[in-house]
Amino acid sequence: MKGMKVLFKKEVQDYLNSPISYIILFVFLGLTGWFFTTQVINSGMATLDGFVTMVPFLFLFLLPAVTMKLIAEEETRGTAEILETLPLKRFEIVLAKYLGAVTFICIMLIPTLIYPITLAIIGKIEWGVV
């Protein structure tokens, strides 16, 4: 379990040090901000319906970009053999890498909390939709 925790921390650190991760984050936040703003302005209503339906489609294209490096990067770095020699099962290696990707995705979603907060400040929001 200790080795899995170390591998998880390494994965999160790799995501936070990678320029590709910041490009993905910038594209995601830019598109969600644009969709949110245009929907509120065009509809004249403070609603998150369009935003909530649009985010899964964005994830459809952006999540493969986040996850495709999980195992392939170990091969290109030449560290796949080192991972195999660690006292970890393959399941633990894959789980640590998966949890690292999920953590980065959660980091991507945290800034989008500003949208419902903004709507709550502007007017009355139905939190059931959020």
PDB file of N, CA and C in Angstrom, residues 33-130:
ATOM      1  N   GLY A  33     -16.192  28.032 -19.726  1.00  0.00           N
ATOM      2  CA  GLY A  33     -16.497  29.435 -19.446  1.00  0.00           C
ATOM      3  C   GLY A  33     -17.238  30.091 -20.588  1.00  0.00           C
ATOM      4  N   TRP A  34     -16.807  29.789 -21.812  1.00  0.00           N
ATOM      5  CA  TRP A  34     -17.473  30.358 -22.979  1.00  0.00           C
ATOM      6  C   TRP A  34     -18.905  29.840 -23.104  1.00  0.00           C
ATOM      7  N   PHE A  35     -19.094  28.528 -22.957  1.00  0.00           N
ATOM      8  CA  PHE A  35     -20.439  27.958 -23.042  1.00  0.00           C
ATOM      9  C   PHE A  35     -21.339  28.500 -21.936  1.00  0.00           C
ATOM     10  N   PHE A  36     -20.819  28.594 -20.738  1.00  0.00           N
ATOM     11  CA  PHE A  36     -21.614  29.098 -19.621  1.00  0.00           C
ATOM     12  C   PHE A  36     -22.033  30.541 -19.862  1.00  0.00           C
ATOM     13  N   THR A  37     -21.085  31.378 -20.262  1.00  0.00           N
ATOM     14  CA  THR A  37     -21.373  32.797 -20.462  1.00  0.00           C
ATOM     15  C   THR A  37     -22.363  33.013 -21.599  1.00  0.00           C
ATOM     16  N   THR A  38     -22.141  32.358 -22.724  1.00  0.00           N
ATOM     17  CA  THR A  38     -23.053  32.555 -23.853  1.00  0.00           C
ATOM     18  C   THR A  38     -24.440  32.013 -23.552  1.00  0.00           C
ATOM     19  N   GLN A  39     -24.524  30.936 -22.791  1.00  0.00           N
ATOM     20  CA  GLN A  39     -25.840  30.391 -22.469  1.00  0.00           C
ATOM     21  C   GLN A  39     -26.619  31.340 -21.570  1.00  0.00           C
ATOM     22  N   VAL A  40     -25.969  31.895 -20.565  1.00  0.00           N
ATOM     23  CA  VAL A  40     -26.652  32.812 -19.647  1.00  0.00           C
ATOM     24  C   VAL A  40     -27.049  34.088 -20.378  1.00  0.00           C
ATOM     25  N   ILE A  41     -26.173  34.608 -21.228  1.00  0.00           N
ATOM     26  CA  ILE A  41     -26.477  35.847 -21.953  1.00  0.00           C
ATOM     27  C   ILE A  41     -27.572  35.619 -22.985  1.00  0.00           C
ATOM     28  N   ASN A  42     -27.484  34.543 -23.759  1.00  0.00           N
ATOM     29  CA  ASN A  42     -28.457  34.293 -24.825  1.00  0.00           C
ATOM     30  C   ASN A  42     -29.826  33.898 -24.300  1.00  0.00           C
ATOM     31  N   SER A  43     -29.877  33.122 -23.233  1.00  0.00           N
ATOM     32  CA  SER A  43     -31.174  32.673 -22.724  1.00  0.00           C
ATOM     33  C   SER A  43     -31.807  33.699 -21.802  1.00  0.00           C
ATOM     34  N   GLY A  44     -30.995  34.550 -21.194  1.00  0.00           N
ATOM     35  CA  GLY A  44     -31.530  35.530 -20.256  1.00  0.00           C
ATOM     36  C   GLY A  44     -31.965  34.902 -18.946  1.00  0.00           C
ATOM     37  N   MET A  45     -31.617  33.644 -18.755  1.00  0.00           N
ATOM     38  CA  MET A  45     -31.995  32.942 -17.530  1.00  0.00           C
ATOM     39  C   MET A  45     -30.734  32.433 -16.838  1.00  0.00           C
ATOM     40  N   ALA A  46     -30.774  32.444 -15.524  1.00  0.00           N
ATOM     41  CA  ALA A  46     -29.648  31.932 -14.737  1.00  0.00           C
ATOM     42  C   ALA A  46     -29.844  30.435 -14.536  1.00  0.00           C
ATOM     43  N   THR A  47     -29.406  29.660 -15.520  1.00  0.00           N
ATOM     44  CA  THR A  47     -29.585  28.214 -15.462  1.00  0.00           C
ATOM     45  C   THR A  47     -28.291  27.503 -15.859  1.00  0.00           C
ATOM     46  N   LEU A  48     -28.116  26.326 -15.352  1.00  0.00           N
ATOM     47  CA  LEU A  48     -26.936  25.521 -15.666  1.00  0.00           C
ATOM     48  C   LEU A  48     -27.266  24.338 -16.569  1.00  0.00           C
ATOM     49  N   ASP A  49     -28.457  24.309 -17.136  1.00  0.00           N
ATOM     50  CA  ASP A  49     -28.870  23.164 -17.940  1.00  0.00           C
ATOM     51  C   ASP A  49     -27.918  22.901 -19.104  1.00  0.00           C
ATOM     52  N   GLY A  50     -27.604  23.924 -19.862  1.00  0.00           N
ATOM     53  CA  GLY A  50     -26.701  23.753 -20.999  1.00  0.00           C
ATOM     54  C   GLY A  50     -25.304  23.358 -20.573  1.00  0.00           C
ATOM     55  N   PHE A  51     -24.851  23.927 -19.480  1.00  0.00           N
ATOM     56  CA  PHE A  51     -23.513  23.619 -18.968  1.00  0.00           C
ATOM     57  C   PHE A  51     -23.425  22.159 -18.544  1.00  0.00           C
ATOM     58  N   VAL A  52     -24.440  21.696 -17.830  1.00  0.00           N
ATOM     59  CA  VAL A  52     -24.443  20.319 -17.324  1.00  0.00           C
ATOM     60  C   VAL A  52     -24.525  19.317 -18.475  1.00  0.00           C
ATOM     61  N   THR A  53     -25.222  19.669 -19.545  1.00  0.00           N
ATOM     62  CA  THR A  53     -25.306  18.747 -20.678  1.00  0.00           C
ATOM     63  C   THR A  53     -24.071  18.817 -21.574  1.00  0.00           C
ATOM     64  N   MET A  54     -23.328  19.927 -21.528  1.00  0.00           N
ATOM     65  CA  MET A  54     -22.171  20.102 -22.391  1.00  0.00           C
ATOM     66  C   MET A  54     -20.901  19.466 -21.815  1.00  0.00           C
ATOM     67  N   VAL A  55     -20.735  19.467 -20.505  1.00  0.00           N
ATOM     68  CA  VAL A  55     -19.502  18.975 -19.875  1.00  0.00           C
ATOM     69  C   VAL A  55     -19.211  17.506 -20.221  1.00  0.00           C
ATOM     70  N   PRO A  56     -20.184  16.603 -20.227  1.00  0.00           N
ATOM     71  CA  PRO A  56     -19.850  15.219 -20.618  1.00  0.00           C
ATOM     72  C   PRO A  56     -19.304  15.107 -22.039  1.00  0.00           C
ATOM     73  N   PHE A  57     -19.787  15.951 -22.955  1.00  0.00           N
ATOM     74  CA  PHE A  57     -19.261  15.911 -24.318  1.00  0.00           C
ATOM     75  C   PHE A  57     -17.832  16.450 -24.385  1.00  0.00           C
ATOM     76  N   LEU A  58     -17.523  17.444 -23.565  1.00  0.00           N
ATOM     77  CA  LEU A  58     -16.140  17.918 -23.479  1.00  0.00           C
ATOM     78  C   LEU A  58     -15.239  16.822 -22.924  1.00  0.00           C
ATOM     79  N   PHE A  59     -15.727  16.135 -21.900  1.00  0.00           N
ATOM     80  CA  PHE A  59     -14.952  15.041 -21.314  1.00  0.00           C
ATOM     81  C   PHE A  59     -14.726  13.917 -22.321  1.00  0.00           C
ATOM     82  N   LEU A  60     -15.666  13.738 -23.225  1.00  0.00           N
ATOM     83  CA  LEU A  60     -15.536  12.703 -24.242  1.00  0.00           C
ATOM     84  C   LEU A  60     -14.271  12.895 -25.073  1.00  0.00           C
ATOM     85  N   PHE A  61     -13.873  14.148 -25.277  1.00  0.00           N
ATOM     86  CA  PHE A  61     -12.681  14.435 -26.066  1.00  0.00           C
ATOM     87  C   PHE A  61     -11.444  14.704 -25.215  1.00  0.00           C
ATOM     88  N   LEU A  62     -11.631  15.265 -24.023  1.00  0.00           N
ATOM     89  CA  LEU A  62     -10.480  15.659 -23.214  1.00  0.00           C
ATOM     90  C   LEU A  62      -9.954  14.548 -22.306  1.00  0.00           C
ATOM     91  N   LEU A  63     -10.826  13.678 -21.821  1.00  0.00           N
ATOM     92  CA  LEU A  63     -10.363  12.626 -20.915  1.00  0.00           C
ATOM     93  C   LEU A  63      -9.415  11.627 -21.579  1.00  0.00           C
ATOM     94  N   PRO A  64      -9.630  11.256 -22.837  1.00  0.00           N
ATOM     95  CA  PRO A  64      -8.607  10.399 -23.457  1.00  0.00           C
ATOM     96  C   PRO A  64      -7.238  11.077 -23.524  1.00  0.00           C
ATOM     97  N   ALA A  65      -7.226  12.393 -23.696  1.00  0.00           N
ATOM     98  CA  ALA A  65      -5.950  13.109 -23.711  1.00  0.00           C
ATOM     99  C   ALA A  65      -5.282  13.058 -22.339  1.00  0.00           C
ATOM    100  N   VAL A  66      -6.089  13.019 -21.284  1.00  0.00           N
ATOM    101  CA  VAL A  66      -5.542  12.944 -19.930  1.00  0.00           C
ATOM    102  C   VAL A  66      -5.035  11.533 -19.634  1.00  0.00           C
ATOM    103  N   THR A  67      -5.772  10.532 -20.041  1.00  0.00           N
ATOM    104  CA  THR A  67      -5.463   9.163 -19.623  1.00  0.00           C
ATOM    105  C   THR A  67      -4.531   8.401 -20.559  1.00  0.00           C
ATOM    106  N   MET A  68      -4.347   8.866 -21.788  1.00  0.00           N
ATOM    107  CA  MET A  68      -3.553   8.066 -22.728  1.00  0.00           C
ATOM    108  C   MET A  68      -2.080   7.993 -22.345  1.00  0.00           C
ATOM    109  N   LYS A  69      -1.630   8.870 -21.480  1.00  0.00           N
ATOM    110  CA  LYS A  69      -0.219   8.860 -21.101  1.00  0.00           C
ATOM    111  C   LYS A  69       0.070   7.955 -19.912  1.00  0.00           C
ATOM    112  N   LEU A  70      -0.936   7.395 -19.306  1.00  0.00           N
ATOM    113  CA  LEU A  70      -0.735   6.661 -18.058  1.00  0.00           C
ATOM    114  C   LEU A  70       0.297   5.543 -18.184  1.00  0.00           C
ATOM    115  N   ILE A  71       0.112   4.653 -19.106  1.00  0.00           N
ATOM    116  CA  ILE A  71       1.026   3.522 -19.262  1.00  0.00           C
ATOM    117  C   ILE A  71       2.053   3.802 -20.356  1.00  0.00           C
ATOM    118  N   ALA A  72       1.635   4.489 -21.415  1.00  0.00           N
ATOM    119  CA  ALA A  72       2.527   4.728 -22.551  1.00  0.00           C
ATOM    120  C   ALA A  72       3.743   5.558 -22.159  1.00  0.00           C
ATOM    121  N   GLU A  73       3.579   6.476 -21.235  1.00  0.00           N
ATOM    122  CA  GLU A  73       4.701   7.313 -20.823  1.00  0.00           C
ATOM    123  C   GLU A  73       5.779   6.498 -20.112  1.00  0.00           C
ATOM    124  N   GLU A  74       5.374   5.486 -19.399  1.00  0.00           N
ATOM    125  CA  GLU A  74       6.358   4.619 -18.739  1.00  0.00           C
ATOM    126  C   GLU A  74       7.200   3.884 -19.786  1.00  0.00           C
ATOM    127  N   GLU A  75       6.579   3.505 -20.887  1.00  0.00           N
ATOM    128  CA  GLU A  75       7.313   2.825 -21.959  1.00  0.00           C
ATOM    129  C   GLU A  75       8.308   3.772 -22.619  1.00  0.00           C
ATOM    130  N   THR A  76       7.887   5.013 -22.886  1.00  0.00           N
ATOM    131  CA  THR A  76       8.784   5.953 -23.564  1.00  0.00           C
ATOM    132  C   THR A  76       9.932   6.395 -22.657  1.00  0.00           C
ATOM    133  N   ARG A  77       9.684   6.497 -21.381  1.00  0.00           N
ATOM    134  CA  ARG A  77      10.742   6.867 -20.431  1.00  0.00           C
ATOM    135  C   ARG A  77      11.680   5.706 -20.131  1.00  0.00           C
ATOM    136  N   GLY A  78      11.218   4.509 -20.412  1.00  0.00           N
ATOM    137  CA  GLY A  78      12.010   3.331 -20.094  1.00  0.00           C
ATOM    138  C   GLY A  78      11.884   2.906 -18.643  1.00  0.00           C
ATOM    139  N   THR A  79      10.846   3.355 -17.968  1.00  0.00           N
ATOM    140  CA  THR A  79      10.667   3.026 -16.553  1.00  0.00           C
ATOM    141  C   THR A  79       9.643   1.915 -16.331  1.00  0.00           C
ATOM    142  N   ALA A  80       9.139   1.336 -17.412  1.00  0.00           N
ATOM    143  CA  ALA A  80       8.156   0.263 -17.263  1.00  0.00           C
ATOM    144  C   ALA A  80       8.779  -0.948 -16.569  1.00  0.00           C
ATOM    145  N   GLU A  81      10.024  -1.235 -16.894  1.00  0.00           N
ATOM    146  CA  GLU A  81      10.704  -2.371 -16.269  1.00  0.00           C
ATOM    147  C   GLU A  81      10.922  -2.126 -14.781  1.00  0.00           C
ATOM    148  N   ILE A  82      11.218  -0.894 -14.429  1.00  0.00           N
ATOM    149  CA  ILE A  82      11.401  -0.552 -13.015  1.00  0.00           C
ATOM    150  C   ILE A  82      10.091  -0.736 -12.260  1.00  0.00           C
ATOM    151  N   LEU A  83       8.988  -0.321 -12.884  1.00  0.00           N
ATOM    152  CA  LEU A  83       7.682  -0.504 -12.241  1.00  0.00           C
ATOM    153  C   LEU A  83       7.382  -1.976 -12.006  1.00  0.00           C
ATOM    154  N   GLU A  84       7.775  -2.811 -12.961  1.00  0.00           N
ATOM    155  CA  GLU A  84       7.522  -4.247 -12.833  1.00  0.00           C
ATOM    156  C   GLU A  84       8.332  -4.869 -11.700  1.00  0.00           C
ATOM    157  N   THR A  85       9.474  -4.279 -11.374  1.00  0.00           N
ATOM    158  CA  THR A  85      10.304  -4.850 -10.312  1.00  0.00           C
ATOM    159  C   THR A  85       9.910  -4.355  -8.924  1.00  0.00           C
ATOM    160  N   LEU A  86       9.056  -3.358  -8.860  1.00  0.00           N
ATOM    161  CA  LEU A  86       8.609  -2.859  -7.557  1.00  0.00           C
ATOM    162  C   LEU A  86       7.750  -3.907  -6.865  1.00  0.00           C
ATOM    163  N   PRO A  87       7.709  -3.882  -5.546  1.00  0.00           N
ATOM    164  CA  PRO A  87       6.875  -4.863  -4.837  1.00  0.00           C
ATOM    165  C   PRO A  87       5.393  -4.485  -4.892  1.00  0.00           C
ATOM    166  N   LEU A  88       4.907  -4.259  -6.099  1.00  0.00           N
ATOM    167  CA  LEU A  88       3.505  -3.907  -6.317  1.00  0.00           C
ATOM    168  C   LEU A  88       2.907  -4.871  -7.329  1.00  0.00           C
ATOM    169  N   LYS A  89       1.648  -5.171  -7.138  1.00  0.00           N
ATOM    170  CA  LYS A  89       0.934  -5.972  -8.122  1.00  0.00           C
ATOM    171  C   LYS A  89       0.553  -5.059  -9.283  1.00  0.00           C
ATOM    172  N   ARG A  90       0.300  -5.641 -10.427  1.00  0.00           N
ATOM    173  CA  ARG A  90      -0.107  -4.830 -11.586  1.00  0.00           C
ATOM    174  C   ARG A  90      -1.382  -4.055 -11.290  1.00  0.00           C
ATOM    175  N   PHE A  91      -2.275  -4.673 -10.562  1.00  0.00           N
ATOM    176  CA  PHE A  91      -3.521  -4.000 -10.201  1.00  0.00           C
ATOM    177  C   PHE A  91      -3.238  -2.734  -9.402  1.00  0.00           C
ATOM    178  N   GLU A  92      -2.291  -2.797  -8.483  1.00  0.00           N
ATOM    179  CA  GLU A  92      -1.959  -1.626  -7.663  1.00  0.00           C
ATOM    180  C   GLU A  92      -1.312  -0.526  -8.498  1.00  0.00           C
ATOM    181  N   ILE A  93      -0.502  -0.918  -9.464  1.00  0.00           N
ATOM    182  CA  ILE A  93       0.118   0.069 -10.354  1.00  0.00           C
ATOM    183  C   ILE A  93      -0.951   0.774 -11.176  1.00  0.00           C
ATOM    184  N   VAL A  94      -1.837  -0.007 -11.766  1.00  0.00           N
ATOM    185  CA  VAL A  94      -2.904   0.571 -12.588  1.00  0.00           C
ATOM    186  C   VAL A  94      -3.835   1.422 -11.729  1.00  0.00           C
ATOM    187  N   LEU A  95      -4.153   0.962 -10.530  1.00  0.00           N
ATOM    188  CA  LEU A  95      -5.032   1.725  -9.646  1.00  0.00           C
ATOM    189  C   LEU A  95      -4.397   3.049  -9.229  1.00  0.00           C
ATOM    190  N   ALA A  96      -3.115   3.044  -8.918  1.00  0.00           N
ATOM    191  CA  ALA A  96      -2.429   4.284  -8.538  1.00  0.00           C
ATOM    192  C   ALA A  96      -2.422   5.270  -9.700  1.00  0.00           C
ATOM    193  N   LYS A  97      -2.184   4.779 -10.901  1.00  0.00           N
ATOM    194  CA  LYS A  97      -2.185   5.649 -12.075  1.00  0.00           C
ATOM    195  C   LYS A  97      -3.596   6.162 -12.359  1.00  0.00           C
ATOM    196  N   TYR A  98      -4.587   5.306 -12.216  1.00  0.00           N
ATOM    197  CA  TYR A  98      -5.977   5.711 -12.418  1.00  0.00           C
ATOM    198  C   TYR A  98      -6.386   6.779 -11.403  1.00  0.00           C
ATOM    199  N   LEU A  99      -6.044   6.576 -10.143  1.00  0.00           N
ATOM    200  CA  LEU A  99      -6.390   7.558  -9.111  1.00  0.00           C
ATOM    201  C   LEU A  99      -5.670   8.887  -9.338  1.00  0.00           C
ATOM    202  N   GLY A 100      -4.467   8.840  -9.881  1.00  0.00           N
ATOM    203  CA  GLY A 100      -3.768  10.068 -10.241  1.00  0.00           C
ATOM    204  C   GLY A 100      -4.515  10.830 -11.321  1.00  0.00           C
ATOM    205  N   ALA A 101      -5.018  10.107 -12.325  1.00  0.00           N
ATOM    206  CA  ALA A 101      -5.793  10.746 -13.392  1.00  0.00           C
ATOM    207  C   ALA A 101      -7.105  11.306 -12.853  1.00  0.00           C
ATOM    208  N   VAL A 102      -7.777  10.559 -11.987  1.00  0.00           N
ATOM    209  CA  VAL A 102      -9.033  11.038 -11.398  1.00  0.00           C
ATOM    210  C   VAL A 102      -8.786  12.287 -10.552  1.00  0.00           C
ATOM    211  N   THR A 103      -7.679  12.318  -9.842  1.00  0.00           N
ATOM    212  CA  THR A 103      -7.336  13.503  -9.049  1.00  0.00           C
ATOM    213  C   THR A 103      -7.140  14.712  -9.949  1.00  0.00           C
ATOM    214  N   PHE A 104      -6.452  14.536 -11.073  1.00  0.00           N
ATOM    215  CA  PHE A 104      -6.269  15.650 -11.998  1.00  0.00           C
ATOM    216  C   PHE A 104      -7.603  16.109 -12.580  1.00  0.00           C
ATOM    217  N   ILE A 105      -8.490  15.179 -12.880  1.00  0.00           N
ATOM    218  CA  ILE A 105      -9.808  15.542 -13.405  1.00  0.00           C
ATOM    219  C   ILE A 105     -10.596  16.325 -12.360  1.00  0.00           C
ATOM    220  N   CYS A 106     -10.496  15.932 -11.104  1.00  0.00           N
ATOM    221  CA  CYS A 106     -11.156  16.693 -10.030  1.00  0.00           C
ATOM    222  C   CYS A 106     -10.561  18.090  -9.912  1.00  0.00           C
ATOM    223  N   ILE A 107      -9.243  18.196 -10.087  1.00  0.00           N
ATOM    224  CA  ILE A 107      -8.604  19.512 -10.079  1.00  0.00           C
ATOM    225  C   ILE A 107      -9.136  20.352 -11.238  1.00  0.00           C
ATOM    226  N   MET A 108      -9.401  19.714 -12.379  1.00  0.00           N
ATOM    227  CA  MET A 108      -9.984  20.428 -13.516  1.00  0.00           C
ATOM    228  C   MET A 108     -11.378  20.946 -13.200  1.00  0.00           C
ATOM    229  N   LEU A 109     -12.140  20.190 -12.420  1.00  0.00           N
ATOM    230  CA  LEU A 109     -13.527  20.557 -12.141  1.00  0.00           C
ATOM    231  C   LEU A 109     -13.673  21.597 -11.036  1.00  0.00           C
ATOM    232  N   ILE A 110     -12.709  21.712 -10.150  1.00  0.00           N
ATOM    233  CA  ILE A 110     -12.824  22.643  -9.019  1.00  0.00           C
ATOM    234  C   ILE A 110     -13.086  24.079  -9.468  1.00  0.00           C
ATOM    235  N   PRO A 111     -12.361  24.618 -10.466  1.00  0.00           N
ATOM    236  CA  PRO A 111     -12.648  26.003 -10.867  1.00  0.00           C
ATOM    237  C   PRO A 111     -14.046  26.214 -11.443  1.00  0.00           C
ATOM    238  N   THR A 112     -14.691  25.150 -11.926  1.00  0.00           N
ATOM    239  CA  THR A 112     -16.032  25.321 -12.488  1.00  0.00           C
ATOM    240  C   THR A 112     -17.085  25.530 -11.402  1.00  0.00           C
ATOM    241  N   LEU A 113     -16.715  25.384 -10.143  1.00  0.00           N
ATOM    242  CA  LEU A 113     -17.656  25.664  -9.055  1.00  0.00           C
ATOM    243  C   LEU A 113     -18.032  27.138  -9.013  1.00  0.00           C
ATOM    244  N   ILE A 114     -17.248  27.974  -9.678  1.00  0.00           N
ATOM    245  CA  ILE A 114     -17.551  29.400  -9.708  1.00  0.00           C
ATOM    246  C   ILE A 114     -18.851  29.674 -10.473  1.00  0.00           C
ATOM    247  N   TYR A 115     -19.224  28.812 -11.399  1.00  0.00           N
ATOM    248  CA  TYR A 115     -20.429  29.046 -12.196  1.00  0.00           C
ATOM    249  C   TYR A 115     -21.703  28.976 -11.359  1.00  0.00           C
ATOM    250  N   PRO A 116     -21.950  27.911 -10.594  1.00  0.00           N
ATOM    251  CA  PRO A 116     -23.154  27.925  -9.756  1.00  0.00           C
ATOM    252  C   PRO A 116     -23.091  28.976  -8.655  1.00  0.00           C
ATOM    253  N   ILE A 117     -21.888  29.255  -8.150  1.00  0.00           N
ATOM    254  CA  ILE A 117     -21.768  30.293  -7.118  1.00  0.00           C
ATOM    255  C   ILE A 117     -22.137  31.648  -7.702  1.00  0.00           C
ATOM    256  N   THR A 118     -21.683  31.920  -8.928  1.00  0.00           N
ATOM    257  CA  THR A 118     -22.034  33.172  -9.599  1.00  0.00           C
ATOM    258  C   THR A 118     -23.534  33.275  -9.809  1.00  0.00           C
ATOM    259  N   LEU A 119     -24.150  32.189 -10.249  1.00  0.00           N
ATOM    260  CA  LEU A 119     -25.599  32.212 -10.452  1.00  0.00           C
ATOM    261  C   LEU A 119     -26.337  32.399  -9.137  1.00  0.00           C
ATOM    262  N   ALA A 120     -25.826  31.833  -8.064  1.00  0.00           N
ATOM    263  CA  ALA A 120     -26.467  32.006  -6.756  1.00  0.00           C
ATOM    264  C   ALA A 120     -26.380  33.453  -6.296  1.00  0.00           C
ATOM    265  N   ILE A 121     -25.288  34.132  -6.629  1.00  0.00           N
ATOM    266  CA  ILE A 121     -25.147  35.544  -6.265  1.00  0.00           C
ATOM    267  C   ILE A 121     -26.072  36.405  -7.113  1.00  0.00           C
ATOM    268  N   ILE A 122     -26.170  36.091  -8.401  1.00  0.00           N
ATOM    269  CA  ILE A 122     -26.992  36.887  -9.318  1.00  0.00           C
ATOM    270  C   ILE A 122     -28.472  36.722  -9.013  1.00  0.00           C
ATOM    271  N   GLY A 123     -28.900  35.514  -8.782  1.00  0.00           N
ATOM    272  CA  GLY A 123     -30.322  35.268  -8.568  1.00  0.00           C
ATOM    273  C   GLY A 123     -30.545  33.967  -7.828  1.00  0.00           C
ATOM    274  N   LYS A 124     -31.781  33.570  -7.806  1.00  0.00           N
ATOM    275  CA  LYS A 124     -32.144  32.330  -7.121  1.00  0.00           C
ATOM    276  C   LYS A 124     -31.833  31.151  -8.044  1.00  0.00           C
ATOM    277  N   ILE A 125     -31.118  30.192  -7.514  1.00  0.00           N
ATOM    278  CA  ILE A 125     -30.727  29.028  -8.304  1.00  0.00           C
ATOM    279  C   ILE A 125     -31.352  27.775  -7.710  1.00  0.00           C
ATOM    280  N   GLU A 126     -31.740  26.878  -8.595  1.00  0.00           N
ATOM    281  CA  GLU A 126     -32.284  25.596  -8.146  1.00  0.00           C
ATOM    282  C   GLU A 126     -31.119  24.616  -8.026  1.00  0.00           C
ATOM    283  N   TRP A 127     -30.734  24.282  -6.803  1.00  0.00           N
ATOM    284  CA  TRP A 127     -29.553  23.468  -6.554  1.00  0.00           C
ATOM    285  C   TRP A 127     -29.755  22.007  -6.938  1.00  0.00           C
ATOM    286  N   GLY A 128     -30.982  21.595  -7.186  1.00  0.00           N
ATOM    287  CA  GLY A 128     -31.222  20.223  -7.609  1.00  0.00           C
ATOM    288  C   GLY A 128     -30.602  19.926  -8.963  1.00  0.00           C
ATOM    289  N   VAL A 129     -30.580  20.912  -9.846  1.00  0.00           N
ATOM    290  CA  VAL A 129     -29.982  20.744 -11.164  1.00  0.00           C
ATOM    291  C   VAL A 129     -28.467  20.699 -11.057  1.00  0.00           C
ATOM    292  N   VAL A 130     -27.931  21.485 -10.140  1.00  0.00           N
ATOM    293  CA  VAL A 130     -26.481  21.557  -9.974  1.00  0.00           C
ATOM    294  C   VAL A 130     -25.987  20.225  -9.462  1.00  0.00           C
TER     295      VAL A 130
END
